[in-house]
Coordinates of C-alpha atoms and ligand atoms in Angstrom, one line a residue:
M1 CA 0.0 -0.1 0.0
S2 CA 1.5 3.6 -1.0
V3 CA 1.9 6.0 1.6
Q4 CA -0.7 8.1 0.0
S5 CA -3.5 5.2 0.1
E6 CA -2.5 4.3 3.6
V7 CA -3.1 8.1 4.7
V8 CA -6.6 8.1 2.8
S9 CA -7.7 4.7 4.5
Q10 CA -6.6 6.2 7.9
L11 CA -8.6 9.4 7.0
R12 CA -11.8 7.5 6.1
A13 CA -11.7 5.5 9.2
A14 CA -11.0 8.4 11.5
L15 CA -13.2 11.2 9.8
N16 CA -16.9 12.1 9.8
G17 CA -16.5 14.2 6.9
R18 CA -15.9 13.5 3.3
V19 CA -12.3 12.4 2.0
I20 CA -12.0 13.2 -1.6
V21 CA -9.3 12.0 -3.8
P22 CA -8.3 12.8 -7.6
D23 CA -10.4 9.8 -8.9
D24 CA -13.6 11.0 -7.2
K25 CA -16.5 12.7 -8.8
G26 CA -16.3 16.3 -7.4
Y27 CA -12.4 16.3 -7.2
D28 CA -12.0 19.3 -9.5
L29 CA -14.9 21.2 -8.0
A30 CA -13.4 20.7 -4.5
R31 CA -10.0 22.2 -5.7
T32 CA -11.5 25.3 -7.3
V33 CA -10.9 28.5 -5.4
F34 CA -12.0 32.1 -6.1
Y35 CA -9.0 33.0 -8.4
G36 CA -8.6 31.5 -11.7
G37 CA -5.2 30.3 -12.9
I38 CA -4.2 28.5 -9.8
D39 CA -4.2 24.7 -10.8
R40 CA -2.7 22.7 -7.7
R41 CA -3.6 19.1 -7.3
P42 CA -3.9 18.0 -3.8
Q43 CA -3.5 14.1 -2.9
V44 CA -6.5 14.4 -0.5
I45 CA -9.0 17.0 0.4
V46 CA -10.9 16.6 3.5
R47 CA -14.3 18.3 4.1
A48 CA -14.1 18.3 8.0
V49 CA -17.5 18.4 9.6
D50 CA -16.4 18.6 13.3
R51 CA -13.4 19.5 15.5
N52 CA -12.4 16.1 15.8
D53 CA -12.0 15.7 11.9
V54 CA -9.8 19.0 12.2
L55 CA -7.6 17.4 14.8
Q56 CA -7.3 14.2 13.2
V57 CA -6.3 15.7 9.8
I58 CA -3.8 17.9 11.7
T59 CA -2.3 14.8 13.4
L60 CA -2.3 12.7 10.1
A61 CA -0.7 15.0 8.2
R62 CA 1.9 15.9 10.5
Q63 CA 2.8 12.1 11.2
A64 CA 2.9 11.4 7.3
G65 CA 4.8 14.3 6.7
L66 CA 2.4 15.5 4.2
E67 CA 1.9 19.4 3.2
L68 CA -1.2 20.6 4.8
A69 CA -3.1 23.5 3.4
V70 CA -6.0 24.9 5.3
R71 CA -9.3 26.2 3.2
G72 CA -11.7 28.8 4.7
G73 CA -13.3 30.9 2.0
G74 CA -10.8 30.1 -0.8
H75 CA -10.4 33.9 -1.5
S76 CA -6.5 33.9 -0.8
F77 CA -4.9 35.8 -3.8
A78 CA -1.9 33.5 -3.6
G79 CA -3.9 30.2 -3.5
H80 CA -3.1 29.4 -0.1
S81 CA -6.0 27.2 0.7
L82 CA -4.8 24.5 -2.0
S83 CA -1.8 22.3 -1.6
D84 CA 0.1 20.6 -4.7
G85 CA 0.6 17.1 -3.6
G86 CA -0.5 17.3 -0.2
I87 CA -3.7 17.4 2.0
V88 CA -6.3 20.2 1.9
L89 CA -8.3 20.6 5.2
D90 CA -11.4 22.3 4.0
L91 CA -13.5 24.1 6.5
R92 CA -16.5 24.9 4.5
E93 CA -18.7 22.5 6.2
L94 CA -17.8 24.1 9.6
R95 CA -20.2 27.0 9.3
A96 CA -22.3 27.0 12.6
L97 CA -23.4 30.6 14.1
Q98 CA -24.8 31.2 17.7
L99 CA -25.6 34.6 18.1
D100 CA -26.1 35.9 21.4
P101 CA -28.3 39.2 21.2
E102 CA -28.2 39.8 24.6
R103 CA -24.5 39.6 25.4
R104 CA -23.9 41.0 22.1
T105 CA -21.4 38.2 21.1
A106 CA -21.2 35.5 18.5
W107 CA -19.5 32.3 18.0
A108 CA -18.9 31.3 14.5
E109 CA -17.2 28.3 13.1
G110 CA -14.2 28.8 11.1
G111 CA -15.6 27.9 7.5
L112 CA -18.4 30.4 7.6
T113 CA -18.4 33.2 5.0
A114 CA -18.7 36.7 6.0
G115 CA -21.9 37.1 3.9
A116 CA -23.8 34.2 5.8
Y117 CA -22.6 35.6 9.1
T118 CA -23.8 39.3 8.1
K119 CA -27.2 38.2 6.8
A120 CA -27.9 36.0 9.9
A121 CA -26.8 38.9 12.4
G122 CA -28.7 41.7 10.3
E123 CA -31.7 40.0 10.9
L124 CA -31.5 40.8 14.6
G125 CA -30.2 44.4 13.8
L126 CA -26.8 43.5 14.7
A127 CA -23.3 43.4 12.7
T128 CA -19.7 42.7 13.1
G129 CA -17.4 44.4 10.4
F130 CA -15.8 42.0 8.0
G131 CA -14.8 43.1 4.3
D132 CA -16.7 44.2 1.1
T133 CA -17.4 41.0 -0.1
G134 CA -19.8 38.4 1.2
S135 CA -18.1 35.2 -0.4
V136 CA -14.9 35.6 1.5
G137 CA -14.4 33.4 4.4
I138 CA -14.4 34.9 7.9
G139 CA -11.3 32.6 8.3
G140 CA -8.5 34.1 6.3
L141 CA -10.3 37.6 6.5
T142 CA -10.2 38.0 10.2
L143 CA -6.8 36.3 10.7
G144 CA -5.1 38.7 8.4
G145 CA -7.0 41.8 10.0
G146 CA -10.1 42.6 8.2
V147 CA -10.8 46.0 6.7
G148 CA -14.4 46.8 5.5
Y149 CA -17.5 49.1 5.7
L150 CA -17.2 49.6 9.5
V151 CA -13.5 50.0 10.0
R152 CA -13.4 53.5 11.2
K153 CA -16.6 53.0 13.5
Y154 CA -15.7 49.8 14.9
G155 CA -12.2 49.1 13.9
L156 CA -10.7 46.0 12.0
T157 CA -12.5 42.6 12.3
I158 CA -9.6 41.7 14.7
D159 CA -10.7 44.5 16.8
Q160 CA -14.2 43.0 17.5
L161 CA -12.6 39.3 18.0
L162 CA -13.0 38.2 21.6
A163 CA -11.8 34.8 21.6
A164 CA -10.6 32.1 19.3
E165 CA -10.7 28.2 19.5
V166 CA -7.4 26.7 17.9
A167 CA -6.5 23.6 16.9
T168 CA -2.7 23.7 17.1
A169 CA 0.1 21.7 15.4
D170 CA 0.5 19.1 18.2
G171 CA -3.4 18.1 18.0
Q172 CA -4.6 20.0 21.1
L173 CA -7.5 22.4 20.9
L174 CA -6.6 25.7 22.8
R175 CA -8.7 28.6 23.8
A176 CA -7.0 32.1 23.0
D177 CA -8.4 35.3 24.4
A178 CA -6.9 38.3 26.3
E179 CA -6.4 36.2 29.6
T180 CA -5.8 32.6 28.2
N181 CA -3.0 32.0 25.9
P182 CA -2.6 35.8 25.4
D183 CA 0.5 35.5 23.0
L184 CA -1.5 33.3 20.6
F185 CA -4.3 35.4 21.0
W186 CA -2.1 38.5 20.0
A187 CA -0.4 36.5 17.1
L188 CA -3.8 35.4 15.7
R189 CA -5.1 38.9 15.1
G190 CA -3.1 39.8 12.2
G191 CA -0.6 36.8 11.7
G192 CA -2.8 34.7 9.6
G193 CA -3.0 30.9 9.6
N194 CA 0.4 30.5 10.8
F195 CA -0.4 29.2 14.3
G196 CA -3.1 26.5 14.0
V197 CA -6.7 26.1 12.5
V198 CA -9.3 28.2 14.1
T199 CA -12.3 26.2 14.5
R200 CA -14.4 28.8 16.2
F201 CA -14.2 32.7 16.6
Q202 CA -16.1 34.6 19.3
F203 CA -16.9 38.1 17.9
R204 CA -18.5 41.2 19.4
L205 CA -21.7 42.2 17.9
H206 CA -22.7 45.9 17.5
E207 CA -26.1 47.3 17.1
V208 CA -26.6 48.4 13.5
P209 CA -30.3 48.5 12.9
S210 CA -29.7 50.4 9.7
V211 CA -27.3 52.4 7.8
V212 CA -27.2 55.1 5.3
G213 CA -25.1 54.5 2.2
G214 CA -24.7 52.1 -0.9
M215 CA -23.2 53.0 -4.6
L216 CA -22.2 56.4 -5.9
I217 CA -20.6 56.8 -9.2
L218 CA -18.8 60.0 -10.0
P219 CA -16.9 61.0 -13.3
A220 CA -13.3 60.0 -12.5
T221 CA -11.6 63.5 -12.9
P222 CA -8.5 64.4 -10.8
P223 CA -10.6 67.1 -8.7
V224 CA -13.2 64.4 -7.8
I225 CA -10.9 62.0 -6.9
A226 CA -8.7 64.2 -4.7
G227 CA -12.1 65.8 -3.4
F228 CA -13.5 62.6 -2.6
M229 CA -10.4 61.4 -0.5
A230 CA -10.6 64.8 1.4
A231 CA -14.1 64.5 2.2
A232 CA -13.6 60.7 3.4
E233 CA -10.9 62.0 5.8
A234 CA -12.8 64.8 7.1
A235 CA -15.9 62.7 7.5
P236 CA -17.1 61.2 11.0
D237 CA -16.1 57.8 12.0
E238 CA -19.5 56.6 11.2
L239 CA -18.6 56.9 7.7
S240 CA -16.2 54.4 6.0
T241 CA -15.6 54.4 2.1
I242 CA -14.2 52.3 -0.6
A243 CA -13.5 54.4 -3.8
N244 CA -12.7 52.1 -6.9
V245 CA -11.2 54.3 -9.8
M246 CA -12.0 52.0 -12.7
P247 CA -13.7 51.6 -16.1
A248 CA -17.5 51.7 -15.3
P249 CA -18.9 48.3 -15.5
P250 CA -21.7 47.5 -18.2
M251 CA -24.2 47.3 -15.0
P252 CA -27.9 48.1 -15.9
Q253 CA -27.7 51.1 -13.4
V254 CA -25.1 52.6 -15.4
P255 CA -26.1 54.7 -18.5
A256 CA -24.8 52.9 -21.5
E257 CA -22.7 55.6 -22.8
Q258 CA -20.7 55.5 -19.6
H259 CA -19.8 51.9 -19.8
G260 CA -16.1 51.7 -20.2
Q261 CA -15.5 55.4 -19.2
L262 CA -13.3 56.0 -15.9
V263 CA -15.4 56.6 -13.0
V264 CA -15.0 56.7 -9.1
F265 CA -17.2 53.7 -8.3
A266 CA -17.8 54.3 -4.5
L267 CA -19.4 52.4 -1.9
L268 CA -20.2 54.4 1.1
V269 CA -21.7 53.4 4.7
Y270 CA -22.6 55.7 7.5
A271 CA -23.4 53.6 10.5
G272 CA -25.6 55.8 12.4
E273 CA -28.8 58.0 12.5
V274 CA -30.4 58.4 9.1
D275 CA -30.3 62.4 9.3
A276 CA -26.6 62.6 10.3
G277 CA -25.8 60.2 7.6
E278 CA -27.4 62.4 4.9
R279 CA -25.4 65.1 6.2
A280 CA -22.1 63.2 6.0
L281 CA -22.9 62.0 2.6
A282 CA -23.8 65.4 1.1
P283 CA -20.1 66.6 0.4
F284 CA -19.7 63.4 -1.8
R285 CA -22.8 64.0 -3.9
K286 CA -21.8 67.9 -4.4
L287 CA -18.4 66.8 -6.1
A288 CA -20.0 66.4 -9.4
T289 CA -23.1 65.4 -10.9
P290 CA -23.5 61.9 -10.1
I291 CA -23.7 59.2 -12.9
V292 CA -25.3 56.9 -10.2
D293 CA -26.5 57.8 -7.0
M294 CA -28.3 54.9 -4.9
L295 CA -27.3 56.1 -1.6
R296 CA -30.3 55.8 0.9
P297 CA -31.1 54.3 4.1
M298 CA -30.8 50.6 4.0
T299 CA -30.0 47.6 6.5
Y300 CA -26.4 46.7 6.7
P301 CA -26.5 43.4 4.7
E302 CA -28.2 45.3 1.8
V303 CA -24.7 47.3 1.3
F304 CA -23.3 43.9 -0.2
V305 CA -23.3 43.9 -4.0
P306 CA -24.8 40.2 -5.2
E307 CA -22.1 38.2 -6.6
E308 CA -21.9 35.9 -9.5
G309 CA -21.4 32.1 -8.6
E310 CA -18.9 30.9 -11.1
Y311 CA -16.6 34.0 -11.4
H312 CA -13.0 33.1 -11.3
P313 CA -10.8 36.1 -12.5
T314 CA -7.0 36.1 -13.0
A315 CA -5.5 39.3 -11.8
V316 CA -2.3 41.0 -10.7
A317 CA -2.2 43.4 -7.9
R318 CA -0.3 45.6 -5.5
T319 CA -1.2 46.5 -1.9
M320 CA 0.3 49.7 -0.2
F321 CA -0.4 52.3 2.3
V322 CA -0.1 56.1 1.3
D323 CA -0.6 59.3 3.6
T324 CA -2.3 61.1 1.0
I325 CA -4.3 61.1 -2.4
D326 CA -3.8 64.9 -3.4
R327 CA -4.2 66.3 -6.8
N328 CA -1.0 65.2 -8.2
S329 CA -1.6 61.7 -7.1
A330 CA -5.0 61.8 -8.5
E331 CA -3.8 63.1 -11.7
E332 CA -1.3 59.9 -11.7
I333 CA -4.1 57.7 -11.0
V334 CA -6.3 59.0 -13.9
S335 CA -3.4 58.9 -16.5
R336 CA -2.1 55.4 -15.5
L337 CA -5.5 53.9 -15.5
E338 CA -6.0 55.6 -19.0
A339 CA -2.8 54.2 -20.5
S340 CA -3.9 50.5 -19.7
D341 CA -6.0 48.5 -22.1
A342 CA -6.9 45.8 -19.4
P343 CA -10.6 45.4 -19.6
V344 CA -10.7 45.4 -15.8
R345 CA -8.4 47.6 -14.2
V346 CA -8.7 49.5 -10.7
A347 CA -7.0 51.7 -8.2
Q348 CA -9.1 51.0 -4.9
L349 CA -8.7 53.6 -2.2
R350 CA -9.8 53.3 1.3
V351 CA -9.6 55.9 4.0
L352 CA -8.7 54.4 7.4
G353 CA -8.4 56.0 10.6
G354 CA -11.2 56.2 13.3
A355 CA -11.7 53.3 15.7
M356 CA -8.8 51.3 13.7
A357 CA -6.2 54.1 14.4
R358 CA -7.1 54.3 18.4
V359 CA -5.6 50.6 18.8
P360 CA -1.9 50.7 19.6
A361 CA 0.5 49.5 16.8
E362 CA 1.8 46.8 19.1
G363 CA -1.6 45.8 20.4
T364 CA -2.1 43.2 17.7
A365 CA 0.1 41.7 15.1
F366 CA -1.7 44.2 12.5
A367 CA 0.7 47.1 12.9
H368 CA -0.5 49.6 10.3
R369 CA -2.6 51.3 12.7
A370 CA -1.3 54.8 11.8
S371 CA -1.4 54.2 8.2
R372 CA -4.0 56.6 6.7
I373 CA -5.1 55.2 3.2
M374 CA -4.9 51.6 1.9
V375 CA -4.5 51.5 -1.9
N376 CA -5.0 48.1 -4.0
L377 CA -4.0 48.4 -7.7
A378 CA -5.1 45.5 -10.0
A379 CA -5.6 44.6 -13.4
F380 CA -7.1 41.5 -14.8
Y381 CA -5.2 39.5 -17.7
E382 CA -6.3 36.5 -19.7
S383 CA -3.0 34.9 -21.2
P384 CA 0.6 34.3 -19.7
E385 CA 2.0 37.0 -22.1
E386 CA -0.8 39.3 -21.2
R387 CA 0.2 38.8 -17.6
V388 CA 3.6 40.0 -18.1
A389 CA 2.5 43.3 -19.3
R390 CA 0.0 43.7 -16.6
E391 CA 2.5 43.0 -14.0
A392 CA 4.9 45.7 -15.4
W393 CA 1.8 48.2 -15.2
V394 CA 0.9 47.5 -11.8
S395 CA 4.5 47.6 -10.6
D396 CA 5.0 50.9 -12.2
F397 CA 1.8 52.4 -11.1
A398 CA 2.5 51.3 -7.4
A399 CA 6.0 52.9 -7.9
S400 CA 4.4 56.2 -9.1
L401 CA 2.0 56.5 -5.9
H402 CA 4.7 55.6 -3.5
Q403 CA 5.2 57.8 -0.5
G404 CA 7.7 56.2 1.6
N405 CA 5.6 53.8 3.7
Q406 CA 7.1 50.1 2.7
G407 CA 4.1 48.4 4.6
V408 CA 1.6 46.1 3.0
Y409 CA -1.7 44.5 4.0
V410 CA -0.9 40.7 4.3
N411 CA -4.6 39.8 3.0
F412 CA -4.0 41.6 -0.3
L413 CA -0.6 40.1 -0.9
G414 CA -0.2 37.8 -3.7
D415 CA 2.6 35.0 -4.1
A416 CA 5.3 36.7 -1.5
S417 CA 9.0 36.2 -0.7
E418 CA 9.8 36.1 3.2
A419 CA 11.0 39.7 2.5
Q420 CA 7.8 41.0 1.4
V421 CA 6.0 39.0 4.1
R422 CA 7.9 40.9 6.4
T423 CA 6.9 44.2 5.2
A424 CA 3.3 43.3 6.5
Y425 CA 4.7 42.9 9.8
P426 CA 7.1 45.8 10.6
G427 CA 8.9 46.8 13.7
S428 CA 9.2 44.3 16.5
T429 CA 6.0 42.3 15.2
W430 CA 8.0 39.9 13.0
D431 CA 10.1 38.9 16.1
R432 CA 7.3 38.6 18.2
L433 CA 5.3 36.5 15.7
S434 CA 8.3 34.1 14.9
A435 CA 8.6 33.6 18.8
V436 CA 5.2 32.6 19.1
K437 CA 5.2 30.7 16.1
R438 CA 8.1 28.6 17.6
R439 CA 5.9 28.1 20.7
Y440 CA 2.8 26.8 18.9
D441 CA 4.3 25.5 15.6
P442 CA 8.1 24.5 16.0
A443 CA 8.1 22.4 12.8
N444 CA 6.2 24.9 10.8
L445 CA 3.3 22.3 9.7
F446 CA 1.3 25.6 9.1
R447 CA 3.2 26.9 6.2
V448 CA 0.8 27.1 3.1
N449 CA 0.3 30.8 4.0
H450 CA 2.1 34.1 4.1
N451 CA 4.7 32.2 6.4
I452 CA 6.5 33.4 9.5
P453 CA 9.2 30.6 9.9
P454 CA 9.5 29.7 13.9
A455 CA 12.4 31.7 15.5
S456 CA 15.6 29.7 15.9
P457 CA 16.2 28.5 19.4
Ligands
FAD1 C1 -13.2 39.6 -4.0 C2 -12.3 39.8 -2.7 C3 -12.5 40.8 -1.8 C4 -11.9 41.1 -0.7 N1 -12.3 42.2 0.2 C5 -11.7 42.2 1.1 C6 -11.9 43.3 2.1 O1 -13.0 44.0 1.8 N2 -11.3 43.4 3.5 C7 -10.2 42.7 3.6 O2 -9.9 42.7 4.8 N3 -9.8 41.8 2.8 C8 -10.5 41.5 1.5 N4 -10.2 40.4 0.8 C9 -8.9 39.5 1.1 C10 -9.4 38.5 2.0 O3 -9.5 38.9 3.4 C11 -8.1 37.6 1.9 O4 -8.1 37.0 0.8 C12 -8.4 36.5 2.9 O5 -7.2 35.5 3.0 C13 -9.6 35.2 2.5 O6 -9.6 34.4 3.5 P1 -10.6 33.0 3.0 O7 -10.8 32.3 4.1 O8 -11.7 33.4 2.0 O9 -9.4 32.4 2.1 P2 -8.6 31.1 2.3 O10 -7.8 31.1 0.7 O11 -9.5 29.8 2.4 O12 -7.5 31.4 3.3 C14 -6.8 32.4 3.1 C15 -5.6 32.1 4.2 O13 -6.1 31.8 5.4 C16 -6.1 30.5 6.1 N5 -7.3 30.4 7.0 C17 -8.7 30.3 6.5 N6 -9.4 29.9 7.3 C18 -8.7 29.6 8.3 C19 -9.0 29.0 9.7 N7 -10.1 29.0 10.2 N8 -8.0 28.9 10.5 C20 -6.8 29.0 10.2 N9 -6.3 29.4 8.9 C21 -7.4 29.5 8.1 C22 -5.5 29.6 5.1 O14 -4.9 28.5 5.5 C23 -5.0 30.8 4.0 O15 -3.6 30.8 4.4 C24 -10.9 40.2 -0.4 C25 -10.4 39.1 -1.4 C26 -11.2 39.2 -2.3 C27 -10.7 37.7 -3.3

């Protein structure tokens, strides 16, 4: 019997969840992730259904010396939820959610999506802030930080994390919170999947019975872009914004003559009273005659744009932080976007600050608390040749906007060298993370991620 078939038989005997191998029907679907162009062939995919399955897979992968990849929502830009030739521990069936409206807390299993959580909590007028897309997994999103529509009001997702239940490399199930294993709790809040598999997260719920916001599309001229950023910085903490400068998509809401024209495709969320929200949104509406103005009072889950099921884009991207997007930077953005012929290309601008910036940089493993604006530049491509050109474009674009901040947001990093991963963890953060890694995963079992190798003894 080969090592592989022995491991498969052991897994089948020990687990409640499905064990999928290359010959099985459904194998290709099971190894499909959000991004296209990622073609890795694991020997085994396990769809765990409970904590016991998680612990067994960890133990068997360690004993058999097989590479272990952990899959939450499958949205990693680098394809980190897949292994080539190893085991994938797929958490998608672990999606139970217990909401406690009285205590304003929720326990969510590690394979749940942000959208499913947001919808269920929204029915009670409650919310925890995740990102801008419902299909993203709470697992990867939370462990990297989590920047979304409530970031200025309630901070990063990790700032709303109260506790986690973690299956570690030695096959134990540990609790991590401010008092219990506080070093692990610190590292989980930004350090990614390096320290174990989070089977459950406990979050704080906030009362968000309604918001004012939605989609606003404006013409993308340099004064509008710079004005948008100035208004977003001056806005109260209740307002968080995402401005995508991009060619207008052919949506039914967008007039046909605007399709393909450069626009500021903005999503805005004011989490507070309706009148105050309307006042906070007024400066954005005055920047230019809107092409589309769908800003209105709505429930928080309604903010999320519906997604297409079988959408697997291939893209190149750069993540960075800047201090300001002034008129000069706005001109640069417009001219760089105009110079490219990629059908989808975008400069995404998110003003940070507010509650996120009030947490000390050393308080969690996400250290970019003082960074003012997060920028994500991306271009889609179709062929390998096209990829080379898009890569060059996105690199030059990033260099032209650079303002000296070397930091990056780990959740928007693609395939990265150790040196690049280090830029996500500036100052003493890296040393502290590698010391925690040595304690909880000394043999680096959890290495299919933006890896933090264990510190040497
Ligand atoms: C369309 C899109 C929109 C996005 N929008 C935002 C946004 O608004 N804000 C933001 O902050 N980020 C955003 N992201 C980035 C996103 O947070 C990261 O890609 C994140 O890693 C995805 O998590 P996942 O669980 O879906 O992915 P996966 O690929 O399944 O996992 C990513 C990493 O996390 C690990 N992991 C996942 N779950 C667990 C777990 N339970 N325990 C241990 N390790 C785990 C995996 O092993 C892997 O290393 C977006 C990404 C996409 C593709």
